């Protein structure tokens, strides 16, 4: 291994020593572990998808009635499809996509969060992988 020099305030060095001693490792190993975790976090973390409000505002207006008057997931899908859009699972919720698969925004960006729609339709999005929200929303007392 190569050696590097690190400057740190005395309080930080003391804290590192206490943690390393508690974990029965060296301060160097503690720092290497921390750096490794940070590398992993940065490489594996999802990038935040921030839609452009200049695109979302007109889309919100275009699709507002479809989201407001749909009576179920199939009805919402048919309404959106006629306008060139679709809803798909995205993470723990749903997102709006163009029919070519390009993600446009999250449902919540349009004011239609997954939990609100799930509650209104009294059903989870078909084949949605995340069950925790479904279980919480659909079994919550009124």
Coordinates of N, CA and C in Angstrom, one line a residue:
X1 N 0.8 -1.2 0.0 CA 0.0 0.0 0.0 C 0.9 1.2 0.0
X2 N 0.4 2.3 -0.6 CA 1.1 3.6 -0.6 C 0.7 4.3 0.7
X3 N 1.5 5.2 1.0 CA 1.3 6.0 2.2 C 0.8 7.4 1.8
X4 N -0.1 8.0 2.6 CA -0.6 9.4 2.4 C -0.5 10.1 3.7
X5 N -0.4 11.4 3.7 CA -0.4 12.2 4.9 C -1.8 12.9 5.0
X6 N -2.4 12.9 6.2 CA -3.7 13.5 6.4 C -3.6 14.5 7.5
X7 N -4.0 15.7 7.3 CA -4.0 16.7 8.4 C -5.4 16.8 8.9
X8 N -5.6 16.7 10.2 CA -6.9 16.8 10.8 C -6.8 17.5 12.2
X9 N -7.9 18.1 12.6 CA -7.8 18.8 13.9 C -7.7 17.7 15.0
X10 N -7.1 18.1 16.2 CA -6.9 17.1 17.3 C -8.2 16.4 17.7
X11 N -9.3 17.2 17.7 CA -10.6 16.5 18.2 C -11.0 15.4 17.2
X12 N -10.7 15.6 15.9 CA -11.1 14.5 15.0 C -10.1 13.3 15.1
X13 N -8.9 13.6 15.4 CA -7.9 12.5 15.6 C -8.3 11.7 16.8
X14 N -8.7 12.4 17.9 CA -9.1 11.7 19.1 C -10.3 10.9 18.9
X15 N -11.3 11.4 18.1 CA -12.5 10.7 17.9 C -12.2 9.4 17.0
X16 N -11.3 9.6 16.0 CA -10.9 8.4 15.2 C -10.3 7.4 16.1
X17 N -9.4 7.8 17.0 CA -8.7 6.8 17.9 C -9.7 6.1 18.8
X18 N -10.7 6.8 19.3 CA -11.7 6.2 20.2 C -12.5 5.1 19.4
X19 N -13.0 5.5 18.2 CA -13.8 4.6 17.4 C -12.9 3.4 17.0
X20 N -11.7 3.6 16.5 CA -10.9 2.5 16.1 C -10.6 1.5 17.3
X21 N -10.4 2.1 18.5 CA -10.1 1.3 19.6 C -11.4 0.4 20.0
X22 N -12.6 1.1 19.9 CA -13.8 0.4 20.2 C -14.0 -0.7 19.2
X23 N -13.7 -0.5 17.9 CA -13.9 -1.5 16.9 C -12.7 -2.5 16.7
X24 N -11.7 -2.3 17.6 CA -10.5 -3.1 17.6 C -9.8 -3.2 16.2
X25 N -9.6 -2.0 15.6 CA -8.9 -1.8 14.4 C -8.0 -0.6 14.5
X26 N -7.1 -0.5 13.5 CA -6.2 0.7 13.5 C -7.0 1.9 13.0
X27 N -6.4 3.1 13.3 CA -7.0 4.3 12.8 C -6.9 4.3 11.3
X28 N -5.8 3.8 10.7 CA -5.7 3.7 9.3 C -6.7 2.8 8.7
X29 N -7.0 1.7 9.3 CA -8.1 0.8 8.8 C -9.4 1.4 8.9
X30 N -9.7 2.2 9.9 CA -10.9 2.9 10.1 C -11.1 3.9 8.9
X31 N -10.1 4.6 8.6 CA -10.1 5.6 7.5 C -10.3 4.9 6.2
X32 N -9.5 3.8 6.0 CA -9.7 3.1 4.7 C -11.1 2.6 4.5
X33 N -11.7 2.0 5.6 CA -13.1 1.5 5.6 C -14.1 2.7 5.2
X34 N -13.8 3.8 5.9 CA -14.7 5.0 5.6 C -14.6 5.5 4.2
X35 N -13.4 5.5 3.6 CA -13.2 5.9 2.3 C -13.9 4.9 1.3
X36 N -13.7 3.6 1.6 CA -14.3 2.6 0.8 C -15.8 2.7 0.8
X37 N -16.4 3.0 1.9 CA -17.9 3.2 2.0 C -18.3 4.4 1.2
X38 N -17.5 5.4 1.3 CA -17.9 6.7 0.5 C -17.8 6.4 -1.0
X39 N -16.8 5.7 -1.4 CA -16.7 5.4 -2.8 C -17.9 4.6 -3.3
X40 N -18.3 3.6 -2.5 CA -19.4 2.7 -2.8 C -20.7 3.6 -2.9
X41 N -20.9 4.5 -1.9 CA -22.1 5.3 -1.8 C -22.2 6.2 -3.1
X42 N -21.0 6.8 -3.5 CA -21.0 7.6 -4.6 C -21.3 6.9 -5.9
X43 N -20.7 5.7 -6.0 CA -20.9 4.9 -7.3 C -22.3 4.3 -7.4
X44 N -22.8 3.8 -6.3 CA -24.1 3.1 -6.3 C -25.3 4.0 -6.1
X45 N -25.1 5.2 -5.6 CA -26.2 6.0 -5.3 C -26.9 6.4 -6.6
X46 N -28.2 6.5 -6.6 CA -29.0 6.9 -7.7 C -28.8 8.4 -7.9
X47 N -28.7 8.8 -9.2 CA -28.6 10.2 -9.4 C -30.0 10.8 -9.3
X48 N -30.1 12.0 -8.7 CA -31.4 12.6 -8.5 C -31.9 13.0 -9.9
X49 N -33.1 12.7 -10.1 CA -33.7 13.0 -11.4 C -34.5 14.3 -11.1
X50 N -34.1 15.4 -11.7 CA -34.8 16.7 -11.4 C -35.4 17.1 -12.8
X51 N -36.8 17.0 -12.9 CA -37.4 17.4 -14.1 C -37.3 18.9 -14.3
X52 N -37.3 19.3 -15.5 CA -37.3 20.8 -15.8 C -38.8 21.3 -15.7
X53 N -39.0 22.3 -14.8 CA -40.3 22.8 -14.5 C -40.9 23.4 -15.8
X54 N -40.1 23.8 -16.7 CA -40.7 24.3 -18.0 C -41.3 23.2 -18.8
X55 N -40.9 22.0 -18.6 CA -41.5 20.8 -19.2 C -42.7 20.3 -18.4
X56 N -42.5 20.3 -17.1 CA -43.5 19.7 -16.2 C -44.8 20.5 -16.1
X57 N -44.7 21.8 -16.1 CA -45.9 22.7 -16.0 C -46.9 22.4 -17.1
X58 N -46.4 22.5 -18.4 CA -47.4 22.2 -19.5 C -47.9 20.7 -19.4
X59 N -47.0 19.8 -19.1 CA -47.5 18.4 -19.0 C -48.5 18.3 -17.9
X60 N -48.3 18.9 -16.8 CA -49.3 18.9 -15.7 C -50.7 19.4 -16.2
X61 N -50.7 20.5 -17.0 CA -51.9 21.0 -17.5 C -52.5 20.0 -18.5
X62 N -51.7 19.4 -19.4 CA -52.1 18.5 -20.4 C -52.8 17.2 -19.8
X63 N -52.2 16.7 -18.7 CA -52.6 15.4 -18.2 C -53.5 15.6 -16.9
X64 N -53.8 16.8 -16.5 CA -54.5 17.0 -15.2 C -55.8 16.2 -15.2
X65 N -56.6 16.4 -16.3 CA -57.9 15.8 -16.3 C -57.8 14.2 -16.4
X66 N -56.8 13.7 -17.0 CA -56.6 12.3 -17.1 C -56.3 11.7 -15.7
X67 N -55.5 12.4 -15.0 CA -55.2 11.9 -13.6 C -56.4 12.1 -12.7
X68 N -57.1 13.2 -12.9 CA -58.3 13.5 -12.1 C -59.5 12.6 -12.3
X69 N -59.7 12.2 -13.5 CA -60.9 11.5 -13.8 C -60.7 10.0 -14.1
X70 N -59.5 9.5 -14.1 CA -59.3 8.1 -14.3 C -59.9 7.3 -13.2
X71 N -60.5 6.2 -13.5 CA -61.2 5.4 -12.4 C -60.4 4.1 -12.1
X72 N -59.2 4.0 -12.6 CA -58.3 2.9 -12.2 C -57.1 2.9 -13.0
X73 N -56.2 2.0 -12.8 CA -54.9 2.0 -13.5 C -55.0 1.8 -15.0
X74 N -55.9 0.9 -15.4 CA -56.1 0.6 -16.8 C -56.7 1.8 -17.5
X75 N -57.6 2.5 -16.9 CA -58.2 3.7 -17.4 C -57.2 4.8 -17.5
X76 N -56.4 5.0 -16.5 CA -55.3 6.0 -16.6 C -54.3 5.7 -17.7
X77 N -54.0 4.4 -17.8 CA -53.0 4.0 -18.9 C -53.6 4.3 -20.3
X78 N -54.9 4.0 -20.5 CA -55.5 4.3 -21.8 C -55.6 5.8 -22.1
X79 N -55.9 6.6 -21.1 CA -56.0 8.0 -21.2 C -54.6 8.6 -21.6
X80 N -53.6 8.2 -20.8 CA -52.3 8.7 -21.1 C -51.7 8.3 -22.4
X81 N -52.0 7.1 -22.8 CA -51.5 6.5 -24.1 C -52.1 7.3 -25.3
X82 N -53.3 7.8 -25.2 CA -53.9 8.6 -26.2 C -53.1 9.9 -26.4
X83 N -52.5 10.3 -25.4 CA -51.7 11.6 -25.4 C -50.2 11.4 -25.6
X84 N -49.8 10.1 -25.8 CA -48.4 9.8 -26.0 C -47.6 9.6 -24.8
X85 N -48.2 9.2 -23.6 CA -47.5 9.0 -22.4 C -47.9 7.7 -21.7
X86 N -47.2 7.3 -20.8 CA -47.5 6.1 -20.0 C -47.0 6.3 -18.6
X87 N -47.5 5.5 -17.6 CA -47.0 5.5 -16.3 C -46.4 4.2 -16.0
X88 N -45.2 4.2 -15.4 CA -44.5 2.9 -15.1 C -44.0 3.0 -13.6
X89 N -43.7 1.9 -13.1 CA -43.1 1.8 -11.8 C -41.7 2.5 -11.9
X90 N -41.4 3.3 -10.8 CA -40.0 3.9 -10.8 C -39.7 4.0 -9.3
X91 N -38.7 3.2 -8.9 CA -38.3 3.2 -7.5 C -39.5 2.7 -6.6
X92 N -39.8 3.5 -5.6 CA -40.9 3.2 -4.7 C -42.2 3.8 -5.2
X93 N -42.2 4.4 -6.3 CA -43.5 5.0 -6.8 C -43.7 4.8 -8.2
X94 N -44.2 5.9 -8.9 CA -44.5 5.8 -10.3 C -43.9 7.0 -11.0
X95 N -43.7 6.9 -12.3 CA -43.2 8.0 -13.1 C -43.9 8.1 -14.4
X96 N -43.9 9.2 -15.0 CA -44.5 9.4 -16.3 C -43.4 9.3 -17.4
X97 N -43.7 8.6 -18.4 CA -42.7 8.4 -19.5 C -43.4 8.7 -20.8
X98 N -42.6 9.1 -21.8 CA -43.1 9.1 -23.2 C -43.2 7.7 -23.6
X99 N -44.0 7.5 -24.7 CA -44.2 6.1 -25.2 C -42.9 5.5 -25.6
X100 N -41.9 6.3 -26.0 CA -40.6 5.7 -26.4 C -39.7 5.3 -25.2
X101 N -40.3 5.5 -24.0 CA -39.5 5.1 -22.8 C -38.8 6.2 -22.1
X102 N -38.7 7.4 -22.6 CA -38.0 8.5 -22.0 C -38.8 8.9 -20.7
X103 N -38.1 9.0 -19.6 CA -38.7 9.4 -18.4 C -38.9 10.9 -18.4
X104 N -40.1 11.4 -18.1 CA -40.4 12.8 -18.1 C -40.4 13.4 -16.7
X105 N -41.1 12.7 -15.7 CA -41.1 13.2 -14.4 C -41.7 12.1 -13.5
X106 N -41.7 12.3 -12.2 CA -42.4 11.5 -11.2 C -43.9 11.8 -11.2
X107 N -44.7 10.9 -10.8 CA -46.1 11.2 -10.7 C -46.3 12.3 -9.7
X108 N -45.5 12.4 -8.6 CA -45.7 13.4 -7.6 C -45.4 14.8 -8.1
X109 N -44.5 14.9 -9.2 CA -44.2 16.1 -9.8 C -45.4 16.8 -10.4
X110 N -46.4 15.9 -10.8 CA -47.6 16.3 -11.4 C -48.8 16.5 -10.3
X111 N -48.4 16.2 -9.1 CA -49.4 16.3 -8.0 C -50.2 15.0 -7.8
X112 N -49.7 14.0 -8.4 CA -50.3 12.7 -8.4 C -49.4 11.6 -7.8
X113 N -49.1 11.6 -6.6 CA -48.2 10.6 -6.0 C -48.8 9.2 -6.1
X114 N -47.9 8.3 -6.0 CA -48.3 6.9 -6.1 C -49.2 6.5 -5.0
X115 N -49.0 7.0 -3.8 CA -49.8 6.6 -2.7 C -51.2 7.2 -2.8
X116 N -51.3 8.5 -3.3 CA -52.7 9.0 -3.6 C -53.5 8.3 -4.6
X117 N -52.8 7.9 -5.7 CA -53.5 7.1 -6.8 C -53.8 5.7 -6.3
X118 N -52.9 5.1 -5.5 CA -53.2 3.8 -5.0 C -54.4 3.8 -4.1
X119 N -54.5 4.8 -3.3 CA -55.6 4.9 -2.3 C -56.9 5.2 -3.1
X120 N -56.8 6.1 -4.1 CA -58.0 6.4 -4.9 C -58.5 5.2 -5.7
X121 N -57.6 4.5 -6.3 CA -57.9 3.3 -7.1 C -58.2 2.0 -6.3
X122 N -57.8 2.1 -5.0 CA -57.9 1.0 -4.1 C -57.1 -0.2 -4.6
X123 N -56.0 0.1 -5.2 CA -55.2 -1.0 -5.8 C -53.8 -0.5 -6.0
X124 N -52.8 -1.3 -5.8 CA -51.4 -0.9 -6.2 C -51.2 -0.9 -7.7
X125 N -50.2 -0.2 -8.2 CA -49.9 -0.2 -9.6 C -49.6 -1.7 -10.0
X126 N -50.1 -2.2 -11.1 CA -50.0 -3.6 -11.4 C -48.5 -4.0 -11.4
X127 N -48.3 -5.1 -10.7 CA -46.9 -5.7 -10.6 C -45.9 -4.8 -10.0
X128 N -46.3 -3.8 -9.2 CA -45.3 -2.9 -8.6 C -44.5 -3.8 -7.6
X129 N -43.1 -3.7 -7.6 CA -42.3 -4.5 -6.8 C -42.3 -4.1 -5.3
X130 N -42.4 -2.8 -5.0 CA -42.4 -2.4 -3.7 C -43.7 -2.6 -3.0
X131 N -43.7 -3.4 -1.9 CA -44.9 -3.7 -1.2 C -45.1 -2.9 0.1
X132 N -44.1 -2.4 0.6 CA -44.2 -1.7 1.9 C -45.2 -0.6 1.9
X133 N -45.1 0.3 0.9 CA -46.0 1.4 0.7 C -47.4 0.9 0.5
X134 N -47.5 -0.1 -0.4 CA -48.9 -0.7 -0.7 C -49.5 -1.2 0.6
X135 N -48.8 -1.9 1.4 CA -49.3 -2.4 2.6 C -49.7 -1.3 3.6
X136 N -48.9 -0.3 3.6 CA -49.2 0.8 4.6 C -50.4 1.6 4.1
X137 N -50.5 1.9 2.8 CA -51.6 2.7 2.2 C -52.9 2.0 2.2
X138 N -52.9 0.8 1.7 CA -54.1 0.0 1.5 C -54.7 -0.6 2.8
X139 N -53.9 -0.7 3.8 CA -54.4 -1.3 5.0 C -54.6 -0.3 6.1
X140 N -54.2 1.0 5.8 CA -54.4 2.1 6.8 C -55.9 2.3 7.1
X141 N -56.2 2.5 8.4 CA -57.6 2.8 8.7 C -58.0 4.2 8.1
X142 N -59.2 4.3 7.7 CA -59.7 5.6 7.1 C -59.7 6.7 8.2

